[in-house]
Short mmCIF file of C-alpha atoms in Angstrom, two decimals:
data_model
loop_
_atom_site.label_atom_id
_atom_site.label_comp_id
_atom_site.label_asym_id
_atom_site.label_seq_id
_atom_site.Cartn_x
_atom_site.Cartn_y
_atom_site.Cartn_z
CA MET A 883 14.61 7.62 -16.71
CA GLU A 884 17.83 9.97 -17.09
CA PRO A 885 18.40 11.14 -12.90
CA GLU A 886 17.66 14.73 -12.08
CA THR A 887 20.34 15.15 -10.44
CA THR A 888 23.47 13.31 -8.57
CA LEU A 889 24.39 12.15 -5.02
CA ASP A 890 27.02 14.74 -4.57
CA GLU A 891 24.85 17.59 -5.81
CA LEU A 892 22.10 16.81 -3.35
CA ILE A 893 24.72 15.92 -0.59
CA GLY A 894 26.82 19.46 -1.58
CA GLN A 895 22.90 21.26 -1.17
CA LEU A 896 22.35 19.87 2.13
CA GLU A 897 26.06 20.84 3.64
CA THR A 898 24.37 24.58 3.95
CA SER A 899 20.32 23.50 4.19
CA GLY A 900 17.81 20.74 4.84
CA VAL A 901 16.72 21.08 1.93
CA ALA A 902 17.96 20.10 -1.46
CA PHE A 903 16.43 20.33 -5.01
CA GLY A 904 16.98 17.52 -8.27
CA THR A 905 16.30 20.68 -10.55
CA GLU A 906 16.79 24.28 -10.76
CA ASN A 907 13.03 25.69 -10.18
CA PRO A 908 11.72 29.59 -9.92
CA VAL A 909 9.67 28.06 -6.75
CA ASN A 910 12.54 26.66 -5.24
CA ASP A 911 13.37 29.20 -3.21
CA ASP A 912 9.85 29.74 -1.94
CA LEU A 913 9.65 26.12 -1.00
CA ARG A 914 12.59 25.77 0.25
CA ASN A 915 11.73 28.63 2.92
CA GLY A 916 8.44 26.76 3.66
CA ILE A 917 10.08 23.68 4.44
CA GLU A 918 13.57 25.11 6.41
CA GLY A 919 10.34 26.90 8.48
CA VAL A 920 8.31 23.69 9.58
CA LEU A 921 11.78 21.99 9.76
CA SER A 922 12.77 24.94 12.17
CA SER A 923 9.60 24.36 14.19
CA PRO A 924 8.73 23.06 17.68
CA HIS A 925 6.37 20.93 15.80
CA SER A 926 9.02 18.71 13.86
CA ASP A 927 11.32 17.48 17.16
CA SER A 928 10.75 14.02 16.28
CA ILE A 929 12.65 14.35 13.17
CA ASP A 930 15.19 16.25 14.13
CA PRO A 931 17.91 17.00 12.17
CA ALA A 932 15.82 16.51 9.01
CA ALA A 933 16.67 16.85 5.45
CA VAL A 934 14.05 17.01 2.55
CA VAL A 935 14.65 16.27 -1.17
CA VAL A 936 12.46 17.37 -3.24
CA LEU A 937 12.42 15.64 -7.32
CA GLU A 938 10.46 16.64 -10.34
CA ARG A 939 10.08 13.31 -11.25
CA THR A 940 9.19 9.63 -9.69
CA PRO A 941 10.73 6.93 -10.85
CA GLU A 942 9.42 3.91 -12.21
CA LYS A 943 10.92 1.91 -8.86
CA ILE A 944 9.36 3.68 -5.90
CA ALA A 945 12.00 1.96 -3.97
CA GLN A 946 15.38 3.71 -5.60
CA LEU A 947 14.17 6.59 -3.75
CA ARG A 948 14.16 4.73 -0.64
CA ASP A 949 17.33 3.71 -1.45
CA LEU A 950 18.74 7.39 -1.94
CA ALA A 951 17.46 8.61 1.04
CA GLN A 952 19.30 5.83 2.85
CA ASP A 953 22.33 6.82 0.86
CA ILE A 954 21.87 10.53 1.42
CA ALA A 955 21.41 9.92 5.50
CA ASN A 956 24.70 7.59 5.77
CA ALA A 957 26.97 10.20 4.07
CA THR A 958 25.14 13.04 6.01
CA ASP A 959 24.35 13.96 9.91
CA TYR A 960 20.75 13.85 9.26
CA SER A 961 18.92 11.34 11.14
CA THR A 962 16.02 11.42 9.48
CA VAL A 963 16.01 12.33 5.45
CA LEU A 964 12.83 12.32 3.52
CA ILE A 965 11.96 12.41 -0.53
CA ARG A 966 9.06 13.93 -2.13
CA THR A 967 7.84 13.99 -5.58
CA PRO A 968 4.88 14.55 -7.33
CA HIS A 969 3.45 11.18 -6.63
CA THR A 970 5.32 9.77 -3.80
CA ALA A 971 6.97 10.56 -0.38
CA VAL A 972 9.47 8.01 0.84
CA GLY A 973 11.54 8.30 4.31
CA VAL A 974 14.28 6.79 6.46
CA SER A 975 14.99 7.71 9.77
CA GLU A 976 17.41 6.35 12.84
CA GLU A 977 15.25 7.66 15.15
CA LEU A 978 11.46 7.15 13.51
CA SER A 979 9.61 3.70 13.82
CA ARG A 980 8.78 2.32 10.15
CA ALA A 981 5.27 2.76 11.35
CA GLN A 982 6.08 6.00 12.08
CA ILE A 983 7.84 6.82 8.77
CA GLU A 984 4.69 5.16 7.00
CA THR A 985 2.08 6.40 8.70
CA GLY A 986 3.59 10.12 7.86
CA GLU A 987 4.11 9.31 4.28
CA LEU A 988 0.67 8.75 3.69
CA ALA A 989 0.21 11.90 5.28
CA MET A 990 2.45 13.86 3.58
CA MET A 991 0.63 12.68 0.20
CA SER A 992 -2.23 13.54 1.18
CA HIS A 993 -1.44 17.16 0.86
CA ALA A 994 -0.15 18.45 -2.66
CA ASP A 995 1.45 21.36 -1.12
CA TYR A 996 4.77 20.36 0.06
CA VAL A 997 5.14 22.52 3.05
CA GLU A 998 1.59 21.31 4.71
CA GLY A 999 2.61 17.70 3.67
CA LEU A 1000 5.78 18.12 5.38
CA LYS A 1001 3.47 19.74 8.53
CA ALA A 1002 1.48 16.80 8.13
CA PHE A 1003 4.07 13.97 7.91
CA THR A 1004 5.67 15.69 11.18
CA GLY A 1005 2.27 15.61 13.32
CA GLU A 1006 1.55 12.09 12.50
CA ALA A 1007 5.44 10.84 13.23
CA SER A 1008 5.18 12.63 16.36
CA SER A 1009 1.81 11.60 17.24
CA PHE A 1010 2.08 8.20 16.39
CA SER A 1011 2.18 5.85 18.99
CA PRO A 1012 1.25 1.64 19.07
CA MET A 1013 -1.99 0.77 20.33
CA TRP A 1014 -0.56 0.10 24.31
CA PRO A 1015 -3.98 -1.63 25.48
CA VAL A 1016 -4.06 -3.91 22.46
CA VAL A 1017 -0.42 -4.74 23.38
CA VAL A 1018 -1.30 -5.65 26.66
CA GLY A 1019 -4.04 -7.35 26.45
CA VAL A 1020 -2.24 -9.71 23.99
CA VAL A 1021 0.61 -10.42 26.10
CA LEU A 1022 -1.81 -10.66 29.67
CA VAL A 1023 -3.80 -13.91 27.19
CA ALA A 1024 -0.78 -15.06 26.56
CA PHE A 1025 0.35 -15.26 29.63
CA ALA A 1026 -2.89 -16.47 31.46
CA LEU A 1027 -2.64 -19.18 28.47
CA LEU A 1028 0.79 -20.45 29.37
CA ALA A 1029 -0.49 -20.65 33.35
CA ILE A 1030 -3.53 -22.60 32.43
CA ALA A 1031 -1.41 -24.66 30.29
CA ALA A 1032 1.43 -25.20 33.44
CA ARG A 1033 -1.58 -25.80 35.96
CA ARG A 1034 -2.74 -29.02 33.26
CA PRO A 1035 -2.09 -32.31 34.61
CA LYS A 1036 0.17 -34.36 32.58
CA PRO A 1037 -1.46 -37.39 31.27
CA SER A 1038 0.17 -40.67 32.79
CA ARG A 1039 1.49 -43.68 30.72
#
């Protein structure tokens, strides 16, 4: 697959806006405005500062997109970088856990509209939390088992 653009071109676009496009397209301006609106909303504080890259093609290996997102994050001041294609959404973040990112990616892909998908991502990523009652329960059971094991008399030889 031929690349739509280069890493340097995407980074250049991200110097003036939190949104970059792999190709020129008549809908880019409206899409940029919508995405920037979501990125500047109070609901996106959990991913701020964030960049969104929109590509028109999905590579055969999705991992290439994650690598691209990581390269962009490493080369810029964005702590969260999301890449959206027609068939997938991937992201990397210094602030979000992997579970938050993956939950957000699934939410993003449930919307064909990229702006609505980004809203879904920010909503899921900011509302995700571990199931604390389960975590606490497992820790308590582990301590109880350790206490029981420590109290058992040792077999005599």
